[in-house]
Short mmCIF file of C-alpha atoms in Angstrom, two decimals:
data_model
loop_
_atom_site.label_atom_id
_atom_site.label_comp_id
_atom_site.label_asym_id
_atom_site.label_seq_id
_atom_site.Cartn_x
_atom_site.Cartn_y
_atom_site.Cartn_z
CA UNK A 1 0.00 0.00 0.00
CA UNK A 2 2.57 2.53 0.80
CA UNK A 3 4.33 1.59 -2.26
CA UNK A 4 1.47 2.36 -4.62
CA UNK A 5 0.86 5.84 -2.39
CA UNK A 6 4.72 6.42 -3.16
CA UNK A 7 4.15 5.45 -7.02
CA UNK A 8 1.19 7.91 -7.30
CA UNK A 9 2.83 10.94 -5.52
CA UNK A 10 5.52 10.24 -7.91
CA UNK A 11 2.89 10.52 -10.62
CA UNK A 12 1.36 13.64 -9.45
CA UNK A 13 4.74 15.08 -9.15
CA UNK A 14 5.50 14.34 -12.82
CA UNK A 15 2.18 15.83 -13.74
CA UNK A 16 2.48 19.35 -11.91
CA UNK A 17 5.91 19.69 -13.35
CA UNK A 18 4.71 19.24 -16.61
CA UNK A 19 1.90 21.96 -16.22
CA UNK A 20 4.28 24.03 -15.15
CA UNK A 21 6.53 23.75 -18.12
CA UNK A 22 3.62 24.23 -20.21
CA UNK A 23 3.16 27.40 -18.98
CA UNK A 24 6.66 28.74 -19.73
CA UNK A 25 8.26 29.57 -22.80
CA UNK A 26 11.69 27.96 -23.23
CA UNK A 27 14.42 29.14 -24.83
CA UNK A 28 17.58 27.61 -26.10
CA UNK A 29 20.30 29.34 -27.79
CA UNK A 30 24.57 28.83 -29.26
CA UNK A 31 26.75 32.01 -29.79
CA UNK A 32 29.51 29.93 -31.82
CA UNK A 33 33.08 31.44 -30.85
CA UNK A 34 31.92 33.33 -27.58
CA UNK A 35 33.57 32.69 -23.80
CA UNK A 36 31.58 31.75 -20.61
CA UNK A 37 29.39 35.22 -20.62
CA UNK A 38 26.49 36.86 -19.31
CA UNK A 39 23.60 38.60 -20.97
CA UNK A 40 20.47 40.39 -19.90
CA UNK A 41 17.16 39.56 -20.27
CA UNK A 42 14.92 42.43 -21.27
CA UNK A 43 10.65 42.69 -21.98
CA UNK A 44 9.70 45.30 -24.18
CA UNK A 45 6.87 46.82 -23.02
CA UNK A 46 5.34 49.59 -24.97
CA UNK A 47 6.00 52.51 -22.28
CA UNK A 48 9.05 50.99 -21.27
CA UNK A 49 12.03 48.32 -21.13
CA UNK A 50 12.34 45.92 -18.01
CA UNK A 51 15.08 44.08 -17.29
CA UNK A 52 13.73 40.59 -16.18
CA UNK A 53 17.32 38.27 -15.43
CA UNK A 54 20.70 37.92 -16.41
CA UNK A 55 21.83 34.81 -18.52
CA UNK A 56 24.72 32.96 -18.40
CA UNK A 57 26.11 31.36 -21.53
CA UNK A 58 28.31 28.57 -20.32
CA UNK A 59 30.80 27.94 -23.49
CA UNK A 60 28.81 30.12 -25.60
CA UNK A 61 25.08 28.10 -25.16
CA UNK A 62 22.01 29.00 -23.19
CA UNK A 63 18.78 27.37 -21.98
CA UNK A 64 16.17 29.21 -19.95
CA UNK A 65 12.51 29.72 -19.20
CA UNK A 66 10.36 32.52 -19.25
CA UNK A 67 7.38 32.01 -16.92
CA UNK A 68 5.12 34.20 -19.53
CA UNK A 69 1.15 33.54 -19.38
CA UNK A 70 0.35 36.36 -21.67
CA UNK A 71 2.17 36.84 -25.00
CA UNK A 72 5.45 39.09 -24.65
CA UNK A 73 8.16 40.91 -26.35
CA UNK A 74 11.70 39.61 -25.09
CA UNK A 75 15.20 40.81 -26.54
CA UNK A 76 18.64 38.72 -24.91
CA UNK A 77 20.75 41.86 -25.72
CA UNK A 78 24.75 40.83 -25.50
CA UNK A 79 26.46 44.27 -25.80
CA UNK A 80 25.01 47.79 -27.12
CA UNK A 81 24.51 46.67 -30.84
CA UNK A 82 24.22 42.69 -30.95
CA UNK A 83 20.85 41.05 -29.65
CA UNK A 84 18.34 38.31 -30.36
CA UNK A 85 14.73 39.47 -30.05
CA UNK A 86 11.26 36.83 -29.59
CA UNK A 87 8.04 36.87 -29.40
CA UNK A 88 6.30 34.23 -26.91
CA UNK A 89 3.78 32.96 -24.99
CA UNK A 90 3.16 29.93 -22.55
CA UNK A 91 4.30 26.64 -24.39
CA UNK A 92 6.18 28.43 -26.99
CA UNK A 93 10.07 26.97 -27.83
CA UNK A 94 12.76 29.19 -29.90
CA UNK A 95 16.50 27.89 -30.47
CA UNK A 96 19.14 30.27 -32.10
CA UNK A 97 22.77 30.36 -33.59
CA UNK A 98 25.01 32.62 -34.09
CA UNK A 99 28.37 33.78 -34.62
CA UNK A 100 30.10 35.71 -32.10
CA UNK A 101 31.69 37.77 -34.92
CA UNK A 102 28.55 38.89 -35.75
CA UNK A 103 25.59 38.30 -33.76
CA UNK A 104 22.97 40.12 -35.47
CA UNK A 105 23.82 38.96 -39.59
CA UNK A 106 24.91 35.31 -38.33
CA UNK A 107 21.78 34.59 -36.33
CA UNK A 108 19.54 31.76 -37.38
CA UNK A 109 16.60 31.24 -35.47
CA UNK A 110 13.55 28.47 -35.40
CA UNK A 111 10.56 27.71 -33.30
CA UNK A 112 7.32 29.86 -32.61
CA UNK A 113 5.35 31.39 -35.56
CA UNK A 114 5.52 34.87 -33.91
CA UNK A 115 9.18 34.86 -33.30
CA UNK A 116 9.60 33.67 -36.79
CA UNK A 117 7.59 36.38 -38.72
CA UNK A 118 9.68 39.24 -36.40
CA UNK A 119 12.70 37.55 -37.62
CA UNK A 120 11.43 37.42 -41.09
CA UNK A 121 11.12 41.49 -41.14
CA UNK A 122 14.43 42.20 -39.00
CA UNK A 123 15.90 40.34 -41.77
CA UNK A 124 14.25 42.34 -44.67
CA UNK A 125 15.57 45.44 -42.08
CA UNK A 126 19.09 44.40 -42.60
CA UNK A 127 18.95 44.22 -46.32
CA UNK A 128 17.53 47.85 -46.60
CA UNK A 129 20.12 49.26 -43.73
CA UNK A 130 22.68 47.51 -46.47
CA UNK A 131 21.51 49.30 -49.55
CA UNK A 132 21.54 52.63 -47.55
CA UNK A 133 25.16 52.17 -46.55
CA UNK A 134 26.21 51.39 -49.67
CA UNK A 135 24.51 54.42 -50.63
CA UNK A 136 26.29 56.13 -48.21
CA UNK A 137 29.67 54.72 -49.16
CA UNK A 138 28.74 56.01 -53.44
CA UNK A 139 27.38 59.58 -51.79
CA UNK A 140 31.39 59.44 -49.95
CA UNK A 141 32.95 58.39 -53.46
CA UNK A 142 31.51 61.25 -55.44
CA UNK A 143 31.65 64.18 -52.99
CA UNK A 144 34.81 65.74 -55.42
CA UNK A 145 32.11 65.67 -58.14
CA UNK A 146 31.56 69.89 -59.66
CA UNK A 147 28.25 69.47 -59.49
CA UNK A 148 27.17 68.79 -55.69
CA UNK A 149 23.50 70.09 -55.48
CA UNK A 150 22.86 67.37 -58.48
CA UNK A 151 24.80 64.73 -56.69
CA UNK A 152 22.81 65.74 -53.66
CA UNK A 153 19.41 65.01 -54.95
CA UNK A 154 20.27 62.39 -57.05
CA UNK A 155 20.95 60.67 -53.40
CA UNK A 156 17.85 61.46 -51.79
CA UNK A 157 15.82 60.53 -54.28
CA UNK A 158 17.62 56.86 -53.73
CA UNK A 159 17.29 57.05 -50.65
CA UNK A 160 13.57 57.77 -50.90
CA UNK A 161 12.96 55.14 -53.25
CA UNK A 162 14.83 52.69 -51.08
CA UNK A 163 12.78 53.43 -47.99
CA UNK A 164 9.58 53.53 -50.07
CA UNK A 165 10.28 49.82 -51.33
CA UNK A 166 10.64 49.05 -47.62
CA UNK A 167 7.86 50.54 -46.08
CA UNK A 168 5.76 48.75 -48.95
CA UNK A 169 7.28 44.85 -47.90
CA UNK A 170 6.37 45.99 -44.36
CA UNK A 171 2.47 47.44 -45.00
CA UNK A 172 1.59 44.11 -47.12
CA UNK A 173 3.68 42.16 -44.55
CA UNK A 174 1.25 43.52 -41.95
CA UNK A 175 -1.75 43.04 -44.33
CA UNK A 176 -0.62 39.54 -44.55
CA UNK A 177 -0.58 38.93 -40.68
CA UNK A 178 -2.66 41.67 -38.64
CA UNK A 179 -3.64 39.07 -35.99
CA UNK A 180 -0.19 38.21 -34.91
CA UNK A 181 1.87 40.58 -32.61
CA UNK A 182 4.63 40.41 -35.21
CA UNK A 183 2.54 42.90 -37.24
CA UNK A 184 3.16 45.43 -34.97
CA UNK A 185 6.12 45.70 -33.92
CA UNK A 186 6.59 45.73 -38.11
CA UNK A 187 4.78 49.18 -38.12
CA UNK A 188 6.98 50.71 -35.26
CA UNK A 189 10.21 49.59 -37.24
CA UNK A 190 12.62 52.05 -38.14
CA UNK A 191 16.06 52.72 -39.05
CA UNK A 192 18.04 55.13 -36.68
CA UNK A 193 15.73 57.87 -35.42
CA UNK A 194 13.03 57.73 -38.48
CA UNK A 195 10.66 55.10 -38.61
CA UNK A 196 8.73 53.46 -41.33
CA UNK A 197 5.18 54.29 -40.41
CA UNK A 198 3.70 56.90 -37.94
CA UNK A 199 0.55 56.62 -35.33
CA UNK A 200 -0.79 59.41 -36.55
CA UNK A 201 -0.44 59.86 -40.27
CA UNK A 202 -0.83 55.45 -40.87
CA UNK A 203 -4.24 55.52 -38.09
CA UNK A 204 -5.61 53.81 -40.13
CA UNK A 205 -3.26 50.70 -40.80
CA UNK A 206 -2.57 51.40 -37.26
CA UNK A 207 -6.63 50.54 -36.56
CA UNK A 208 -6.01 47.58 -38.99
CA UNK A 209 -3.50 46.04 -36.54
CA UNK A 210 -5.81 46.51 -33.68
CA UNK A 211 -9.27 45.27 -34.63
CA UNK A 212 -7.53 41.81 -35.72
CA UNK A 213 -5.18 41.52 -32.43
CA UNK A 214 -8.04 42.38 -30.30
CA UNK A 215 -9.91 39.27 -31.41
CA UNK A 216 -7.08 37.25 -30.63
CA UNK A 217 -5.03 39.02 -27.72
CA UNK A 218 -7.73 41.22 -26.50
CA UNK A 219 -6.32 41.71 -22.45
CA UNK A 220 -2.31 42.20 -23.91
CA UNK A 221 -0.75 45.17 -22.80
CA UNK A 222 0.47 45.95 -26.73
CA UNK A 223 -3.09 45.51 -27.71
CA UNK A 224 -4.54 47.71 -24.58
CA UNK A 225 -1.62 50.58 -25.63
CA UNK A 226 -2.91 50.35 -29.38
CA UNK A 227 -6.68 51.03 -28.00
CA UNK A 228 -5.38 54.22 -25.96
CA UNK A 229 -3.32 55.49 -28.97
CA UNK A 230 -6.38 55.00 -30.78
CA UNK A 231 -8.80 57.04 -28.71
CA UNK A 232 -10.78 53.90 -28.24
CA UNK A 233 -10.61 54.38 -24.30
CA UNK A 234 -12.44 57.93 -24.93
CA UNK A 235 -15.42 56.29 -26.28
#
């Protein structure tokens, strides 16, 4: 008898620790090339960034929880310029790789559909923050050119053409998937201080975003800041 009360608390046991992995995200992760090191743990809200733990990476791998019922915004940041950014909820697994060397244009990443439509546009970020350096790098090239006011707008318009084709991938991006979180954070992306879309001048693709992630994440503080910016609240 005390046996079988042994093998069933055993049982139990097993259970509740599986329910309570369920409701954490887990995250696994390999910076190739990178010493025992510690990075920080951040949650992007939309007022503000919290720092939530520090993370050791013993030989350059990680593997940690994040005890998130609600869906979230997470970045690992490494130094000032090299992160890994994800988008989770409870249950949700992401794994990444990357190269020390160069965290950000190394990284592969796999696991939750979220996470994996973010990564999708940070990508598409990196090849138009490449075509506006190189840009930069002709602009550089020419400057002993006579005519300097031609040269001048010859590079705007470029410039403008290049962020136009960007902000294009990013609206039907969004179009394509308004109900997932992903969608917004693709309207608030920008390069440097100017962003891609604005709250006030895109309300409307703004509104878009909102009446499809209401349906789905209607008590998320991302959705609940959307409804305020919106004016719904006033209503």
């Amino acid at each position: 008898m005390i046996q079988y009360l042994k093998r069933i608390s055993l049982i139990l046991l097993a259970c509740s620790c599986l329910i309570a992995c369920s409701k954490k995200a887990r995250i696994y992760g390999e910076i190739t090339g990178m010493d025992n090191k510690y990075a920080v743990l951040y949650k992007i809200l939309p007022q503000e960034k919290l720092m939530e733990d520090t993370i050791l990476l013993l030989k350059g791998k990680c593997n940690f929880t994040i005890p998130q019922e609600n869906i979230g915004v997470y970045v690992l940041q490494f130094d000032d310029t090299s992160f890994v950014s994800f988008i989770v909820q409870k249950g949700d697994m992401v794994k990444f790789k990357a190269d020390n060397n160069n965290i950000n244009r190394t990284l592969s990443i796999e696991g939750c559909e979220e996470t994996l439509l973010h990564w999708q546009c940070r990508q598409a970020l990196f090849v138009f923050e490449d075509k506006v350096k190189a840009l930069s790098k002709q602009f550089i090239a020419q400057q002993t050119t006579a005519d300097m006011d031609s040269l001048n707008q010859a590079m705007i318009l470029q410039y403008d053409t290049l962020f136009e084709q960007h902000k294009t991938y990013l609206e039907t991006f969004i179009k394509s998937h308004p109900d997932k979180l992903a969608a917004l954070l693709a309207f608030y992306q920008g390069l440097g201080r100017r962003t891609f879309f604005n709250s006030q001048t895109d309300k409307d693709l703004l509104d878009f975003i909102y009446q499809h992630l209401q349906q789905v994440y209607p008590q998320s503080e991302y959705v609940l800041d959307i409804k305020e910016r919106l004016g719904y609240d006033d209503e």
